[in-house]
Amino acid sequence: MEWLVHGRRSIYESSWLSLDMVDVELPDGRRFEQHVVRMARPVAAVVAVDEHDRVLLMWRHRHVTDTWGWEIPAGRVEEGESPVEAAIRETEEETGWRPGELRPIVVSQPSSGSVDSRHHLYRADGAEHIGPPTDITEAEKIEWIPLGQVRSLIEEGKIVNGATLIGLLHVLSDPKRR
């Protein structure tokens, strides 16, 4: 059943996001206002897997949730940049590794009930170390973690980021991983 949108009004706008109040009507006739966050730019992320069946992850703090966790490299697609170009750039900046050829995994909307934020996820088989990360504010440590440890890291709450979960679970569920 489709919800009917009667209108929108902007509450806040920046170069990163907008917050709208949307006047919606449910199929049963009930009507209310809902907050909607729209990210200004899509996100691109990479699950890089090496020849030893390990995945490139960053241990980082997220101030929004005040939590630490393992994440794949990811970031905004900048103006004039393709999602593939952004995925490569973000991986290099955040980890110091250049991913191998990227293959699309999925385009997701991690919280589509209230947030419009497109995430382009890619898989790379292998990566080349090109030096230290140029963005030193992203991660406390960068490691190649065996895929065999990923499920327990998820169960322990050490992997909670949406794009990371989607990408890793996709790789783990692939019967022909390599």
Coordinates of C-alpha atoms in Angstrom, one line a residue:
M1 CA 0.0 0.0 0.0
E2 CA 1.3 3.4 -0.9
W3 CA 1.4 6.3 1.4
L4 CA 0.1 9.6 -0.1
V5 CA 2.4 12.6 0.3
H6 CA 0.5 15.9 0.6
G7 CA 3.5 18.2 1.0
R8 CA 6.9 18.9 2.4
R9 CA 8.4 21.7 4.3
S10 CA 12.1 22.2 4.9
I11 CA 13.2 22.5 8.5
Y12 CA 17.0 22.5 7.9
E13 CA 19.3 22.4 4.9
S14 CA 23.1 22.2 4.6
S15 CA 25.6 20.9 2.0
W16 CA 25.5 17.5 3.9
L17 CA 21.8 16.9 4.5
S18 CA 18.3 18.3 4.7
L19 CA 15.6 17.7 7.3
D20 CA 12.0 17.9 6.0
M21 CA 8.6 17.6 7.7
V22 CA 6.5 15.5 5.3
D23 CA 2.6 15.6 5.5
V24 CA 1.6 11.9 4.8
E25 CA -1.6 10.0 4.6
L26 CA -1.8 6.3 5.3
P27 CA -4.0 4.0 3.2
D28 CA -6.5 3.9 6.0
G29 CA -7.0 7.7 5.9
R30 CA -4.9 8.6 8.9
R31 CA -2.7 11.7 8.3
F32 CA 0.3 12.9 10.2
E33 CA 3.7 14.7 9.8
Q34 CA 6.9 12.7 9.6
H35 CA 10.5 13.9 9.9
V36 CA 12.6 12.8 6.8
V37 CA 16.4 13.2 6.6
R38 CA 17.8 13.4 3.1
M39 CA 21.5 13.1 2.6
A40 CA 22.8 15.5 -0.1
R41 CA 25.3 13.0 -1.7
P42 CA 25.3 9.2 -2.0
V43 CA 27.8 7.0 -0.2
A44 CA 30.3 4.6 -1.7
A45 CA 31.9 1.7 0.3
V46 CA 34.3 -1.2 -0.5
V47 CA 34.6 -4.7 0.9
A48 CA 38.2 -5.6 -0.1
V49 CA 39.0 -9.3 0.3
D50 CA 42.6 -10.5 -0.2
E51 CA 44.0 -13.8 -1.4
H52 CA 44.1 -15.1 2.2
D53 CA 40.3 -14.7 2.7
R54 CA 40.7 -11.6 4.9
V55 CA 38.7 -8.4 4.7
L56 CA 40.2 -4.9 5.1
L57 CA 38.5 -3.2 8.1
M58 CA 39.0 0.0 10.1
W59 CA 38.5 0.2 13.9
R60 CA 36.9 3.5 14.5
H61 CA 34.8 5.6 17.0
R62 CA 31.5 7.0 16.0
H63 CA 30.6 10.0 18.1
V64 CA 26.9 9.9 17.1
T65 CA 26.4 6.6 18.9
D66 CA 29.5 6.9 21.1
T67 CA 30.6 3.4 20.0
W68 CA 33.7 1.7 18.6
G69 CA 33.5 -0.8 15.8
W70 CA 35.0 -2.4 12.7
E71 CA 33.9 -0.8 9.4
I72 CA 34.7 -1.1 5.7
P73 CA 36.1 2.1 4.0
A74 CA 33.2 4.4 2.9
G75 CA 32.4 8.0 2.3
R76 CA 30.5 10.6 0.3
V77 CA 30.4 10.6 -3.5
E78 CA 31.7 14.1 -4.3
E79 CA 30.3 16.4 -7.0
G80 CA 31.4 15.2 -10.4
E81 CA 32.6 11.9 -9.1
S82 CA 31.2 8.5 -9.9
P83 CA 30.4 6.1 -7.0
V84 CA 33.3 3.8 -8.2
E85 CA 35.7 6.7 -8.2
A86 CA 34.5 7.7 -4.7
A87 CA 34.9 4.1 -3.4
I88 CA 38.5 4.0 -4.7
R89 CA 39.3 7.4 -3.3
E90 CA 37.8 6.8 0.1
T91 CA 39.5 3.4 0.5
E92 CA 42.9 5.0 -0.4
E93 CA 42.4 8.0 1.9
E94 CA 41.1 6.0 4.9
T95 CA 43.3 3.0 4.7
G96 CA 46.3 3.6 2.5
W97 CA 45.3 0.6 0.3
R98 CA 44.2 0.9 -3.4
P99 CA 41.4 -1.6 -4.0
G100 CA 41.5 -4.1 -6.9
E101 CA 38.9 -4.0 -9.6
L102 CA 35.5 -3.1 -8.1
R103 CA 32.4 -5.2 -8.6
P104 CA 29.0 -3.9 -7.6
I105 CA 27.4 -5.7 -4.6
V106 CA 24.2 -3.6 -4.1
V107 CA 22.8 -0.1 -3.8
S108 CA 21.0 0.1 -0.5
Q109 CA 18.9 2.5 1.5
P110 CA 19.9 1.4 5.1
S111 CA 17.0 3.2 6.9
S112 CA 14.4 4.0 4.2
G113 CA 11.6 4.6 6.6
S114 CA 13.0 8.0 7.6
V115 CA 16.3 8.6 5.9
D116 CA 17.1 8.9 2.2
S117 CA 20.7 7.9 1.9
R118 CA 21.8 5.8 -1.1
H119 CA 24.8 3.5 -0.4
H120 CA 26.7 2.0 -3.3
L121 CA 28.6 -1.1 -2.1
Y122 CA 31.4 -2.7 -4.0
R123 CA 33.6 -5.7 -3.6
A124 CA 37.3 -5.7 -4.5
D125 CA 39.4 -8.8 -4.8
G126 CA 42.7 -7.7 -3.4
A127 CA 44.3 -4.3 -2.7
E128 CA 47.7 -2.7 -3.2
H129 CA 49.3 -0.9 -0.3
I130 CA 50.2 2.6 -1.5
G131 CA 51.3 4.1 1.8
P132 CA 49.8 5.4 5.0
P133 CA 46.3 6.7 5.0
T134 CA 46.1 10.4 4.0
D135 CA 43.0 11.0 6.3
I136 CA 44.4 10.2 9.7
T137 CA 41.2 11.1 11.5
E138 CA 39.2 8.1 10.2
A139 CA 40.5 5.0 12.0
E140 CA 42.5 4.1 15.1
K141 CA 43.7 1.0 13.4
I142 CA 43.5 -0.7 10.0
E143 CA 43.7 -4.5 9.7
W144 CA 43.1 -7.4 7.4
I145 CA 40.6 -9.5 9.4
P146 CA 40.0 -13.2 8.5
L147 CA 36.5 -13.6 7.1
G148 CA 36.1 -16.6 9.5
Q149 CA 36.1 -14.1 12.4
V150 CA 33.4 -11.8 11.0
R151 CA 30.4 -13.6 12.3
S152 CA 31.7 -13.6 15.9
L153 CA 32.6 -9.9 15.6
I154 CA 29.0 -9.2 14.5
E155 CA 27.6 -11.3 17.4
E156 CA 29.9 -9.4 19.8
G157 CA 28.5 -6.1 18.6
K158 CA 31.9 -5.1 17.1
I159 CA 30.4 -4.7 13.6
V160 CA 27.2 -2.7 13.6
N161 CA 27.5 -0.2 10.7
G162 CA 24.8 -0.8 8.1
A163 CA 26.9 -0.7 5.0
T164 CA 29.6 -2.9 6.6
L165 CA 27.0 -5.5 7.7
I166 CA 25.4 -5.6 4.2
G167 CA 28.8 -5.9 2.4
L168 CA 30.3 -8.5 4.7
L169 CA 27.1 -10.6 4.9
H170 CA 27.0 -10.6 1.1
V171 CA 30.6 -11.8 0.9
L172 CA 30.0 -14.4 3.5
S173 CA 26.9 -15.7 1.8
D174 CA 28.6 -16.0 -1.6
P175 CA 29.2 -19.8 -2.2
K176 CA 32.1 -18.9 -4.5
R177 CA 33.8 -16.3 -2.3
R178 CA 36.8 -15.9 -4.5

